[in-house]
Amino acid sequence: MPETPLPAYVDARKAFSQNASVSGFLELKKLERTAACLADDSGRLQAELHFSTDSGGRRRIGGHLSAVVQLTCQRCLEPVAVDLDEDFDLLLVPDETAAGNLDKEYDPWICADHRIVLAELLDEQILLGMPIVSYHRQGPCAEAERLESGSDEAQESDVEKRANSPFAVLAELQKTDLKE
Ligand SMILES: [Zn+2]
């Protein structure tokens, strides 16, 4: 694991033509939207990003991030550590219109000027990678659930929780953003 901080931004005018790669860590508290969802925003993510131009002349940002984040258990409301490990493959576009015109197989990253702000990009990727609901899988909280489970009623309320979770709402908002 590289023990260097990620740069604040990457210059799009150079990164793609040079096939640049960057890697390092970023404090979770610098990810504005992610930090708002965490029970505790201490800790770091590790990420690597690769910038390239594909055969169609499209500017691609591929990469990977990993982090252990403290979410709130939706059963007992205590913090629960969740491992995140996300790959991403984004296509750089200048605006919402260009993003809307992309084939569905591509995930856009909108960058109006030459600065690709890594905290913003990783903030979005980490949010997309977050589980819709998080529960303790071990310990007293999980034991209590095991005793209670088995009824259809419990399963139904789980589905309801999933639909109302803040992450599900976020994912929907992001989809809407891109369509506009
Ligand atoms: Zn719990």
mmCIF file of C-alpha atoms and ligand atoms in Angstrom:
data_model
loop_
_atom_site.group_PDB
_atom_site.id
_atom_site.type_symbol
_atom_site.label_atom_id
_atom_site.label_comp_id
_atom_site.label_asym_id
_atom_site.label_seq_id
_atom_site.Cartn_x
_atom_site.Cartn_y
_atom_site.Cartn_z
ATOM 1 C CA MET A 1 0.000 0.000 0.000
ATOM 2 C CA PRO A 2 1.466 3.372 -0.958
ATOM 3 C CA GLU A 3 1.784 5.683 2.038
ATOM 4 C CA THR A 4 1.604 8.868 -0.017
ATOM 5 C CA PRO A 5 -1.409 11.158 -0.163
ATOM 6 C CA LEU A 6 -3.258 11.435 -3.463
ATOM 7 C CA PRO A 7 -2.857 14.780 -5.232
ATOM 8 C CA ALA A 8 -5.833 17.126 -4.836
ATOM 9 C CA TYR A 9 -6.427 17.107 -8.576
ATOM 10 C CA VAL A 10 -5.066 15.746 -11.831
ATOM 11 C CA ASP A 11 -4.580 17.969 -14.870
ATOM 12 C CA ALA A 12 -6.693 16.514 -17.679
ATOM 13 C CA ARG A 13 -4.578 18.300 -20.305
ATOM 14 C CA LYS A 14 -1.624 16.079 -19.431
ATOM 15 C CA ALA A 15 -2.953 12.984 -17.696
ATOM 16 C CA PHE A 16 -4.522 11.259 -20.715
ATOM 17 C CA SER A 17 -1.801 11.999 -23.257
ATOM 18 C CA GLN A 18 0.819 10.781 -20.780
ATOM 19 C CA ASN A 19 -1.155 7.687 -19.709
ATOM 20 C CA ALA A 20 -0.631 8.859 -16.156
ATOM 21 C CA SER A 21 -1.242 6.746 -13.065
ATOM 22 C CA VAL A 22 -1.652 8.055 -9.555
ATOM 23 C CA SER A 23 -2.076 6.191 -6.303
ATOM 24 C CA GLY A 24 -2.193 7.002 -2.627
ATOM 25 C CA PHE A 25 -4.487 7.614 0.272
ATOM 26 C CA LEU A 26 -7.156 10.185 1.000
ATOM 27 C CA GLU A 27 -8.728 11.033 4.365
ATOM 28 C CA LEU A 28 -12.379 9.991 4.447
ATOM 29 C CA LYS A 29 -13.338 13.285 6.110
ATOM 30 C CA LYS A 30 -12.345 15.066 2.869
ATOM 31 C CA LEU A 31 -15.133 13.250 1.005
ATOM 32 C CA GLU A 32 -17.991 15.593 1.680
ATOM 33 C CA ARG A 33 -20.983 13.386 0.843
ATOM 34 C CA THR A 34 -19.437 10.139 2.038
ATOM 35 C CA ALA A 35 -18.426 11.667 5.377
ATOM 36 C CA ALA A 36 -22.031 12.759 5.917
ATOM 37 C CA CYS A 37 -23.125 9.096 5.709
ATOM 38 C CA LEU A 38 -20.524 7.713 8.111
ATOM 39 C CA ALA A 39 -20.916 6.991 11.804
ATOM 40 C CA ASP A 40 -17.257 8.014 12.146
ATOM 41 C CA ASP A 41 -15.320 9.817 9.410
ATOM 42 C CA SER A 42 -11.830 8.964 10.665
ATOM 43 C CA GLY A 43 -9.746 6.673 8.481
ATOM 44 C CA ARG A 44 -8.550 6.695 4.900
ATOM 45 C CA LEU A 45 -9.244 5.218 1.554
ATOM 46 C CA GLN A 46 -6.541 3.871 -0.724
ATOM 47 C CA ALA A 47 -6.973 4.388 -4.418
ATOM 48 C CA GLU A 48 -5.209 4.060 -7.725
ATOM 49 C CA LEU A 49 -6.316 5.743 -10.929
ATOM 50 C CA HIS A 50 -5.143 5.255 -14.497
ATOM 51 C CA PHE A 51 -5.725 7.802 -17.231
ATOM 52 C CA SER A 52 -5.742 6.722 -20.861
ATOM 53 C CA THR A 53 -7.226 7.399 -24.259
ATOM 54 C CA ASP A 54 -8.977 4.432 -25.870
ATOM 55 C CA SER A 55 -9.088 3.486 -29.560
ATOM 56 C CA GLY A 56 -12.210 5.649 -30.010
ATOM 57 C CA GLY A 57 -10.345 8.701 -28.714
ATOM 58 C CA ARG A 58 -12.345 8.668 -25.468
ATOM 59 C CA ARG A 59 -10.630 9.723 -22.285
ATOM 60 C CA ARG A 60 -10.932 6.930 -19.722
ATOM 61 C CA ILE A 61 -10.320 6.945 -16.000
ATOM 62 C CA GLY A 62 -9.954 3.440 -14.647
ATOM 63 C CA GLY A 63 -9.128 2.605 -11.105
ATOM 64 C CA HIS A 64 -9.749 0.941 -7.821
ATOM 65 C CA LEU A 65 -10.456 2.091 -4.292
ATOM 66 C CA SER A 66 -10.515 0.314 -0.972
ATOM 67 C CA ALA A 67 -11.519 1.511 2.475
ATOM 68 C CA VAL A 68 -12.980 0.358 5.749
ATOM 69 C CA VAL A 69 -15.847 2.697 6.575
ATOM 70 C CA GLN A 70 -17.861 2.997 9.779
ATOM 71 C CA LEU A 71 -21.542 2.877 8.906
ATOM 72 C CA THR A 72 -24.505 2.755 11.254
ATOM 73 C CA CYS A 73 -26.002 -0.678 11.835
ATOM 74 C CA GLN A 74 -29.647 -0.367 10.874
ATOM 75 C CA ARG A 75 -30.689 -2.888 13.520
ATOM 76 C CA CYS A 76 -28.937 -1.629 16.667
ATOM 77 C CA LEU A 77 -27.804 1.848 15.454
ATOM 78 C CA GLU A 78 -24.230 1.233 16.633
ATOM 79 C CA PRO A 79 -21.266 1.701 14.237
ATOM 80 C CA VAL A 80 -20.417 -1.255 12.033
ATOM 81 C CA ALA A 81 -17.181 -1.540 10.011
ATOM 82 C CA VAL A 82 -17.768 -2.277 6.332
ATOM 83 C CA ASP A 83 -15.042 -3.189 3.835
ATOM 84 C CA LEU A 84 -15.333 -1.452 0.487
ATOM 85 C CA ASP A 85 -13.445 -2.599 -2.575
ATOM 86 C CA GLU A 86 -14.555 -0.907 -5.762
ATOM 87 C CA ASP A 87 -13.356 -0.900 -9.346
ATOM 88 C CA PHE A 88 -14.426 1.928 -11.598
ATOM 89 C CA ASP A 89 -14.108 2.769 -15.268
ATOM 90 C CA LEU A 90 -15.228 6.271 -16.147
ATOM 91 C CA LEU A 91 -15.320 8.292 -19.314
ATOM 92 C CA LEU A 92 -14.462 11.959 -19.092
ATOM 93 C CA VAL A 93 -17.070 14.290 -20.572
ATOM 94 C CA PRO A 94 -17.265 18.102 -20.515
ATOM 95 C CA ASP A 95 -20.902 18.531 -19.428
ATOM 96 C CA GLU A 96 -24.275 17.008 -18.528
ATOM 97 C CA THR A 97 -25.397 16.954 -22.167
ATOM 98 C CA ALA A 98 -22.413 14.877 -23.228
ATOM 99 C CA ALA A 99 -22.988 12.612 -20.221
ATOM 100 C CA GLY A 100 -26.615 12.137 -21.254
ATOM 101 C CA ASN A 101 -25.584 11.215 -24.794
ATOM 102 C CA LEU A 102 -23.300 8.391 -23.711
ATOM 103 C CA ASP A 103 -24.217 4.765 -24.262
ATOM 104 C CA LYS A 104 -25.488 3.164 -21.068
ATOM 105 C CA GLU A 105 -22.420 0.934 -20.808
ATOM 106 C CA TYR A 106 -20.260 3.971 -19.961
ATOM 107 C CA ASP A 107 -20.187 5.792 -16.650
ATOM 108 C CA PRO A 108 -19.477 9.485 -17.195
ATOM 109 C CA TRP A 109 -17.320 11.751 -15.108
ATOM 110 C CA ILE A 110 -18.143 15.378 -15.823
ATOM 111 C CA CYS A 111 -15.210 17.767 -15.816
ATOM 112 C CA ALA A 112 -15.884 21.212 -17.271
ATOM 113 C CA ASP A 113 -12.320 22.503 -17.020
ATOM 114 C CA HIS A 114 -8.960 20.705 -16.870
ATOM 115 C CA ARG A 115 -9.051 19.874 -13.170
ATOM 116 C CA ILE A 116 -10.151 16.396 -12.217
ATOM 117 C CA VAL A 117 -10.708 16.793 -8.475
ATOM 118 C CA LEU A 118 -9.918 13.399 -6.975
ATOM 119 C CA ALA A 119 -11.850 13.912 -3.723
ATOM 120 C CA GLU A 120 -15.041 14.572 -5.735
ATOM 121 C CA LEU A 121 -14.483 11.646 -8.068
ATOM 122 C CA LEU A 122 -13.722 9.211 -5.234
ATOM 123 C CA ASP A 123 -16.561 10.605 -3.110
ATOM 124 C CA GLU A 124 -18.992 9.555 -5.822
ATOM 125 C CA GLN A 125 -17.388 6.145 -6.404
ATOM 126 C CA ILE A 126 -17.394 5.288 -2.729
ATOM 127 C CA LEU A 127 -21.054 6.285 -2.371
ATOM 128 C CA LEU A 128 -21.972 4.057 -5.292
ATOM 129 C CA GLY A 129 -20.099 1.189 -3.631
ATOM 130 C CA MET A 130 -21.782 1.514 -0.251
ATOM 131 C CA PRO A 131 -24.178 -1.237 0.761
ATOM 132 C CA ILE A 132 -27.846 -0.240 0.697
ATOM 133 C CA VAL A 133 -28.232 -1.456 4.250
ATOM 134 C CA SER A 134 -25.587 -2.420 6.774
ATOM 135 C CA TYR A 135 -25.966 -4.751 9.739
ATOM 136 C CA HIS A 136 -23.594 -6.360 12.206
ATOM 137 C CA ARG A 137 -22.835 -9.867 10.973
ATOM 138 C CA GLN A 138 -21.378 -10.977 14.293
ATOM 139 C CA GLY A 139 -21.829 -10.236 17.964
ATOM 140 C CA PRO A 140 -24.906 -9.623 20.135
ATOM 141 C CA CYS A 141 -26.789 -7.653 17.468
ATOM 142 C CA ALA A 142 -26.511 -10.487 14.899
ATOM 143 C CA GLU A 143 -27.405 -13.062 17.566
ATOM 144 C CA ALA A 144 -30.574 -11.187 18.481
ATOM 145 C CA GLU A 145 -31.594 -11.095 14.823
ATOM 146 C CA ARG A 146 -31.017 -14.838 14.458
ATOM 147 C CA LEU A 147 -33.404 -15.496 17.339
ATOM 148 C CA GLU A 148 -36.103 -13.271 15.875
ATOM 149 C CA SER A 149 -35.781 -14.213 12.193
ATOM 150 C CA GLY A 150 -37.823 -16.795 10.386
ATOM 151 C CA SER A 151 -41.118 -14.929 10.167
ATOM 152 C CA ASP A 152 -42.335 -13.491 6.861
ATOM 153 C CA GLU A 153 -43.049 -10.237 8.618
ATOM 154 C CA ALA A 154 -39.368 -9.686 9.429
ATOM 155 C CA GLN A 155 -38.397 -10.241 5.809
ATOM 156 C CA GLU A 156 -40.979 -7.794 4.538
ATOM 157 C CA SER A 157 -39.791 -5.057 6.843
ATOM 158 C CA ASP A 158 -36.225 -5.673 5.600
ATOM 159 C CA VAL A 159 -37.317 -4.939 2.063
ATOM 160 C CA GLU A 160 -39.025 -1.788 3.225
ATOM 161 C CA LYS A 161 -35.894 -0.610 5.029
ATOM 162 C CA ARG A 162 -33.860 -1.178 1.905
ATOM 163 C CA ALA A 163 -36.175 0.977 -0.189
ATOM 164 C CA ASN A 164 -36.080 3.793 2.340
ATOM 165 C CA SER A 165 -32.366 3.727 3.034
ATOM 166 C CA PRO A 166 -30.453 6.998 2.478
ATOM 167 C CA PHE A 167 -28.091 5.226 0.065
ATOM 168 C CA ALA A 168 -30.933 4.033 -2.128
ATOM 169 C CA VAL A 169 -32.208 7.599 -2.253
ATOM 170 C CA LEU A 170 -28.735 8.869 -3.143
ATOM 171 C CA ALA A 171 -28.352 6.364 -5.947
ATOM 172 C CA GLU A 172 -31.683 7.531 -7.354
ATOM 173 C CA LEU A 173 -30.670 11.185 -7.073
ATOM 174 C CA GLN A 174 -27.468 10.503 -8.949
ATOM 175 C CA LYS A 175 -29.348 8.824 -11.761
ATOM 176 C CA THR A 176 -31.687 11.807 -11.993
ATOM 177 C CA ASP A 177 -28.764 14.241 -12.026
ATOM 178 C CA LEU A 178 -27.330 12.598 -15.102
ATOM 179 C CA LYS A 179 -30.605 12.646 -16.993
ATOM 180 C CA GLU A 180 -31.135 16.370 -16.554
HETATM 181 ZN ZN ZN B 1 -26.026 -3.985 14.996
#
